[in-house]
């Protein structure tokens, strides 16, 4: 900064300067969570569940832009759709260079969707020399998805048996519902 004093009849003109620093403004914020969002896998995006809101705002809204980075199982993903544990990171662009921005990672979980098993109505078979078992289909599958269940316990000889759906055939975004 510099101050200048113009000369008068009684005083000589003078100039004085003094150095100073303007530090970056520290911006803080917090995660805002949507309380009305279903966090069970349904094939739709959950990216809007957690958003960054400022507790200390930039001087001008256009000074800083906020984006989001999603990580699932150590890999960067474009969206929060599949079941799993995500790390959500607010990514800031300081368009002016005037800010020091503080944030933290938000942990977000999308739960696996529970499916039930519907057995075929044909549970009585006649001996034919081949292994036989009732068919099973998954119920409560998200729209647009398909899920093939693996039925074990097929038999070929006369008798009464029990068929089961292998839990291992229900993976990823789904789990077998508990009885």
PDB file of N, CA, C and O in Angstrom, residues 133-174:
ATOM      1  N   UNK A 133     -36.196 -81.354 -11.430  1.00  0.00           N
ATOM      2  CA  UNK A 133     -36.372 -80.476 -10.262  1.00  0.00           C
ATOM      3  C   UNK A 133     -37.314 -79.355 -10.661  1.00  0.00           C
ATOM      4  O   UNK A 133     -37.424 -79.031 -11.851  1.00  0.00           O
ATOM      5  N   UNK A 134     -38.006 -78.772  -9.702  1.00  0.00           N
ATOM      6  CA  UNK A 134     -38.865 -77.642 -10.043  1.00  0.00           C
ATOM      7  C   UNK A 134     -38.014 -76.444 -10.481  1.00  0.00           C
ATOM      8  O   UNK A 134     -36.848 -76.322 -10.099  1.00  0.00           O
ATOM      9  N   UNK A 135     -38.596 -75.574 -11.276  1.00  0.00           N
ATOM     10  CA  UNK A 135     -37.916 -74.345 -11.701  1.00  0.00           C
ATOM     11  C   UNK A 135     -38.134 -73.259 -10.648  1.00  0.00           C
ATOM     12  O   UNK A 135     -39.121 -73.281  -9.916  1.00  0.00           O
ATOM     13  N   UNK A 136     -37.213 -72.337 -10.596  1.00  0.00           N
ATOM     14  CA  UNK A 136     -37.326 -71.230  -9.639  1.00  0.00           C
ATOM     15  C   UNK A 136     -37.059 -69.914 -10.356  1.00  0.00           C
ATOM     16  O   UNK A 136     -36.178 -69.832 -11.207  1.00  0.00           O
ATOM     17  N   UNK A 137     -37.854 -68.915 -10.013  1.00  0.00           N
ATOM     18  CA  UNK A 137     -37.625 -67.572 -10.560  1.00  0.00           C
ATOM     19  C   UNK A 137     -37.489 -66.585  -9.397  1.00  0.00           C
ATOM     20  O   UNK A 137     -38.081 -66.778  -8.335  1.00  0.00           O
ATOM     21  N   UNK A 138     -36.716 -65.560  -9.652  1.00  0.00           N
ATOM     22  CA  UNK A 138     -36.500 -64.526  -8.627  1.00  0.00           C
ATOM     23  C   UNK A 138     -37.610 -63.488  -8.713  1.00  0.00           C
ATOM     24  O   UNK A 138     -37.983 -63.043  -9.798  1.00  0.00           O
ATOM     25  N   UNK A 139     -38.123 -63.110  -7.567  1.00  0.00           N
ATOM     26  CA  UNK A 139     -39.142 -62.062  -7.468  1.00  0.00           C
ATOM     27  C   UNK A 139     -38.505 -60.833  -6.807  1.00  0.00           C
ATOM     28  O   UNK A 139     -37.584 -60.958  -6.012  1.00  0.00           O
ATOM     29  N   UNK A 140     -39.014 -59.655  -7.116  1.00  0.00           N
ATOM     30  CA  UNK A 140     -38.512 -58.380  -6.575  1.00  0.00           C
ATOM     31  C   UNK A 140     -37.187 -57.969  -7.225  1.00  0.00           C
ATOM     32  O   UNK A 140     -36.329 -57.361  -6.610  1.00  0.00           O
ATOM     33  N   UNK A 141     -37.041 -58.313  -8.501  1.00  0.00           N
ATOM     34  CA  UNK A 141     -35.854 -57.911  -9.268  1.00  0.00           C
ATOM     35  C   UNK A 141     -36.107 -56.508  -9.810  1.00  0.00           C
ATOM     36  O   UNK A 141     -37.217 -56.190 -10.233  1.00  0.00           O
ATOM     37  N   UNK A 142     -35.098 -55.654  -9.771  1.00  0.00           N
ATOM     38  CA  UNK A 142     -35.244 -54.281 -10.256  1.00  0.00           C
ATOM     39  C   UNK A 142     -35.617 -54.262 -11.732  1.00  0.00           C
ATOM     40  O   UNK A 142     -35.178 -55.116 -12.508  1.00  0.00           O
ATOM     41  N   UNK A 143     -36.421 -53.280 -12.111  1.00  0.00           N
ATOM     42  CA  UNK A 143     -36.853 -53.129 -13.499  1.00  0.00           C
ATOM     43  C   UNK A 143     -35.639 -53.038 -14.425  1.00  0.00           C
ATOM     44  O   UNK A 143     -34.697 -52.308 -14.155  1.00  0.00           O
ATOM     45  N   UNK A 144     -35.675 -53.819 -15.490  1.00  0.00           N
ATOM     46  CA  UNK A 144     -34.581 -53.814 -16.446  1.00  0.00           C
ATOM     47  C   UNK A 144     -33.505 -54.842 -16.159  1.00  0.00           C
ATOM     48  O   UNK A 144     -32.647 -55.099 -17.000  1.00  0.00           O
ATOM     49  N   UNK A 145     -33.503 -55.431 -14.970  1.00  0.00           N
ATOM     50  CA  UNK A 145     -32.529 -56.461 -14.613  1.00  0.00           C
ATOM     51  C   UNK A 145     -33.133 -57.847 -14.837  1.00  0.00           C
ATOM     52  O   UNK A 145     -34.352 -58.012 -14.851  1.00  0.00           O
ATOM     53  N   UNK A 146     -32.267 -58.824 -14.976  1.00  0.00           N
ATOM     54  CA  UNK A 146     -32.713 -60.217 -14.983  1.00  0.00           C
ATOM     55  C   UNK A 146     -31.780 -60.983 -14.059  1.00  0.00           C
ATOM     56  O   UNK A 146     -30.606 -60.643 -13.932  1.00  0.00           O
ATOM     57  N   UNK A 147     -32.312 -61.957 -13.416  1.00  0.00           N
ATOM     58  CA  UNK A 147     -31.538 -62.737 -12.446  1.00  0.00           C
ATOM     59  C   UNK A 147     -31.891 -64.203 -12.640  1.00  0.00           C
ATOM     60  O   UNK A 147     -33.053 -64.585 -12.541  1.00  0.00           O
ATOM     61  N   UNK A 148     -30.903 -65.010 -12.941  1.00  0.00           N
ATOM     62  CA  UNK A 148     -31.104 -66.440 -13.132  1.00  0.00           C
ATOM     63  C   UNK A 148     -30.688 -67.157 -11.854  1.00  0.00           C
ATOM     64  O   UNK A 148     -29.566 -66.964 -11.367  1.00  0.00           O
ATOM     65  N   UNK A 149     -31.594 -67.947 -11.314  1.00  0.00           N
ATOM     66  CA  UNK A 149     -31.312 -68.692 -10.088  1.00  0.00           C
ATOM     67  C   UNK A 149     -30.813 -70.093 -10.439  1.00  0.00           C
ATOM     68  O   UNK A 149     -31.271 -70.715 -11.405  1.00  0.00           O
ATOM     69  N   UNK A 150     -29.893 -70.590  -9.650  1.00  0.00           N
ATOM     70  CA  UNK A 150     -29.367 -71.948  -9.822  1.00  0.00           C
ATOM     71  C   UNK A 150     -30.066 -72.860  -8.822  1.00  0.00           C
ATOM     72  O   UNK A 150     -29.967 -72.649  -7.615  1.00  0.00           O
ATOM     73  N   UNK A 151     -30.798 -73.833  -9.353  1.00  0.00           N
ATOM     74  CA  UNK A 151     -31.520 -74.785  -8.500  1.00  0.00           C
ATOM     75  C   UNK A 151     -30.650 -76.031  -8.349  1.00  0.00           C
ATOM     76  O   UNK A 151     -30.139 -76.577  -9.323  1.00  0.00           O
ATOM     77  N   UNK A 152     -30.468 -76.462  -7.108  1.00  0.00           N
ATOM     78  CA  UNK A 152     -29.728 -77.693  -6.834  1.00  0.00           C
ATOM     79  C   UNK A 152     -30.693 -78.720  -6.242  1.00  0.00           C
ATOM     80  O   UNK A 152     -31.759 -78.363  -5.749  1.00  0.00           O
ATOM     81  N   UNK A 153     -30.304 -79.973  -6.290  1.00  0.00           N
ATOM     82  CA  UNK A 153     -31.122 -81.032  -5.706  1.00  0.00           C
ATOM     83  C   UNK A 153     -31.925 -81.823  -6.723  1.00  0.00           C
ATOM     84  O   UNK A 153     -32.829 -82.573  -6.349  1.00  0.00           O
ATOM     85  N   UNK A 154     -31.633 -81.649  -8.003  1.00  0.00           N
ATOM     86  CA  UNK A 154     -32.352 -82.429  -9.022  1.00  0.00           C
ATOM     87  C   UNK A 154     -32.048 -83.925  -8.831  1.00  0.00           C
ATOM     88  O   UNK A 154     -30.928 -84.304  -8.509  1.00  0.00           O
ATOM     89  N   UNK A 155     -33.049 -84.737  -9.030  1.00  0.00           N
ATOM     90  CA  UNK A 155     -32.914 -86.206  -8.874  1.00  0.00           C
ATOM     91  C   UNK A 155     -33.615 -86.901 -10.032  1.00  0.00           C
ATOM     92  O   UNK A 155     -34.493 -86.334 -10.676  1.00  0.00           O
ATOM     93  N   UNK A 156     -33.257 -88.183 -10.251  1.00  0.00           N
ATOM     94  CA  UNK A 156     -33.893 -88.922 -11.343  1.00  0.00           C
ATOM     95  C   UNK A 156     -34.697 -90.129 -10.869  1.00  0.00           C
ATOM     96  O   UNK A 156     -35.577 -90.594 -11.565  1.00  0.00           O
ATOM     97  N   UNK A 157     -34.398 -90.651  -9.672  1.00  0.00           N
ATOM     98  CA  UNK A 157     -35.098 -91.850  -9.191  1.00  0.00           C
ATOM     99  C   UNK A 157     -36.356 -91.461  -8.415  1.00  0.00           C
ATOM    100  O   UNK A 157     -36.478 -90.353  -7.886  1.00  0.00           O
ATOM    101  N   UNK A 158     -37.285 -92.415  -8.322  1.00  0.00           N
ATOM    102  CA  UNK A 158     -38.532 -92.216  -7.586  1.00  0.00           C
ATOM    103  C   UNK A 158     -38.228 -91.905  -6.128  1.00  0.00           C
ATOM    104  O   UNK A 158     -37.352 -92.506  -5.516  1.00  0.00           O
ATOM    105  N   UNK A 159     -38.928 -90.906  -5.546  1.00  0.00           N
ATOM    106  CA  UNK A 159     -38.757 -90.541  -4.147  1.00  0.00           C
ATOM    107  C   UNK A 159     -39.200 -89.107  -3.901  1.00  0.00           C
ATOM    108  O   UNK A 159     -39.694 -88.424  -4.800  1.00  0.00           O
ATOM    109  N   UNK A 160     -39.044 -88.670  -2.667  1.00  0.00           N
ATOM    110  CA  UNK A 160     -39.386 -87.296  -2.286  1.00  0.00           C
ATOM    111  C   UNK A 160     -38.085 -86.574  -1.961  1.00  0.00           C
ATOM    112  O   UNK A 160     -37.292 -87.068  -1.143  1.00  0.00           O
ATOM    113  N   UNK A 161     -37.890 -85.441  -2.558  1.00  0.00           N
ATOM    114  CA  UNK A 161     -36.620 -84.716  -2.434  1.00  0.00           C
ATOM    115  C   UNK A 161     -36.873 -83.237  -2.144  1.00  0.00           C
ATOM    116  O   UNK A 161     -38.005 -82.755  -2.236  1.00  0.00           O
ATOM    117  N   UNK A 162     -35.791 -82.566  -1.847  1.00  0.00           N
ATOM    118  CA  UNK A 162     -35.879 -81.125  -1.586  1.00  0.00           C
ATOM    119  C   UNK A 162     -34.922 -80.397  -2.537  1.00  0.00           C
ATOM    120  O   UNK A 162     -33.733 -80.691  -2.577  1.00  0.00           O
ATOM    121  N   UNK A 163     -35.483 -79.470  -3.305  1.00  0.00           N
ATOM    122  CA  UNK A 163     -34.666 -78.626  -4.185  1.00  0.00           C
ATOM    123  C   UNK A 163     -34.393 -77.309  -3.469  1.00  0.00           C
ATOM    124  O   UNK A 163     -35.214 -76.832  -2.691  1.00  0.00           O
ATOM    125  N   UNK A 164     -33.225 -76.733  -3.731  1.00  0.00           N
ATOM    126  CA  UNK A 164     -32.888 -75.446  -3.122  1.00  0.00           C
ATOM    127  C   UNK A 164     -32.284 -74.523  -4.179  1.00  0.00           C
ATOM    128  O   UNK A 164     -31.784 -74.976  -5.207  1.00  0.00           O
ATOM    129  N   UNK A 165     -32.346 -73.250  -3.878  1.00  0.00           N
ATOM    130  CA  UNK A 165     -31.679 -72.252  -4.715  1.00  0.00           C
ATOM    131  C   UNK A 165     -30.355 -71.956  -4.037  1.00  0.00           C
ATOM    132  O   UNK A 165     -30.307 -71.632  -2.840  1.00  0.00           O
ATOM    133  N   UNK A 166     -29.301 -72.080  -4.791  1.00  0.00           N
ATOM    134  CA  UNK A 166     -27.971 -71.814  -4.249  1.00  0.00           C
ATOM    135  C   UNK A 166     -27.809 -70.309  -4.039  1.00  0.00           C
ATOM    136  O   UNK A 166     -28.006 -69.518  -4.959  1.00  0.00           O
ATOM    137  N   UNK A 167     -27.479 -69.933  -2.824  1.00  0.00           N
ATOM    138  CA  UNK A 167     -27.283 -68.514  -2.508  1.00  0.00           C
ATOM    139  C   UNK A 167     -26.178 -67.920  -3.368  1.00  0.00           C
ATOM    140  O   UNK A 167     -26.202 -66.732  -3.679  1.00  0.00           O
ATOM    141  N   UNK A 168     -25.231 -68.742  -3.786  1.00  0.00           N
ATOM    142  CA  UNK A 168     -24.123 -68.252  -4.613  1.00  0.00           C
ATOM    143  C   UNK A 168     -24.604 -67.763  -5.970  1.00  0.00           C
ATOM    144  O   UNK A 168     -23.916 -67.010  -6.646  1.00  0.00           O
ATOM    145  N   UNK A 169     -25.808 -68.183  -6.393  1.00  0.00           N
ATOM    146  CA  UNK A 169     -26.316 -67.725  -7.685  1.00  0.00           C
ATOM    147  C   UNK A 169     -26.916 -66.328  -7.595  1.00  0.00           C
ATOM    148  O   UNK A 169     -27.269 -65.741  -8.601  1.00  0.00           O
ATOM    149  N   UNK A 170     -27.057 -65.815  -6.385  1.00  0.00           N
ATOM    150  CA  UNK A 170     -27.600 -64.476  -6.170  1.00  0.00           C
ATOM    151  C   UNK A 170     -26.454 -63.606  -5.646  1.00  0.00           C
ATOM    152  O   UNK A 170     -26.124 -63.646  -4.466  1.00  0.00           O
ATOM    153  N   UNK A 171     -25.827 -62.848  -6.535  1.00  0.00           N
ATOM    154  CA  UNK A 171     -24.655 -62.071  -6.155  1.00  0.00           C
ATOM    155  C   UNK A 171     -24.802 -60.621  -6.607  1.00  0.00           C
ATOM    156  O   UNK A 171     -25.792 -60.243  -7.218  1.00  0.00           O
ATOM    157  N   UNK A 172     -23.768 -59.851  -6.339  1.00  0.00           N
ATOM    158  CA  UNK A 172     -23.728 -58.463  -6.802  1.00  0.00           C
ATOM    159  C   UNK A 172     -24.758 -57.596  -6.116  1.00  0.00           C
ATOM    160  O   UNK A 172     -24.662 -57.334  -4.924  1.00  0.00           O
ATOM    161  N   UNK A 173     -25.764 -57.184  -6.847  1.00  0.00           N
ATOM    162  CA  UNK A 173     -26.755 -56.242  -6.329  1.00  0.00           C
ATOM    163  C   UNK A 173     -27.891 -56.913  -5.563  1.00  0.00           C
ATOM    164  O   UNK A 173     -28.762 -56.233  -5.041  1.00  0.00           O
ATOM    165  N   UNK A 174     -27.868 -58.252  -5.492  1.00  0.00           N
ATOM    166  CA  UNK A 174     -28.984 -58.991  -4.902  1.00  0.00           C
ATOM    167  C   UNK A 174     -28.541 -59.929  -3.800  1.00  0.00           C
ATOM    168  O   UNK A 174     -27.398 -60.340  -3.742  1.00  0.00           O
TER     169      UNK A 174
END
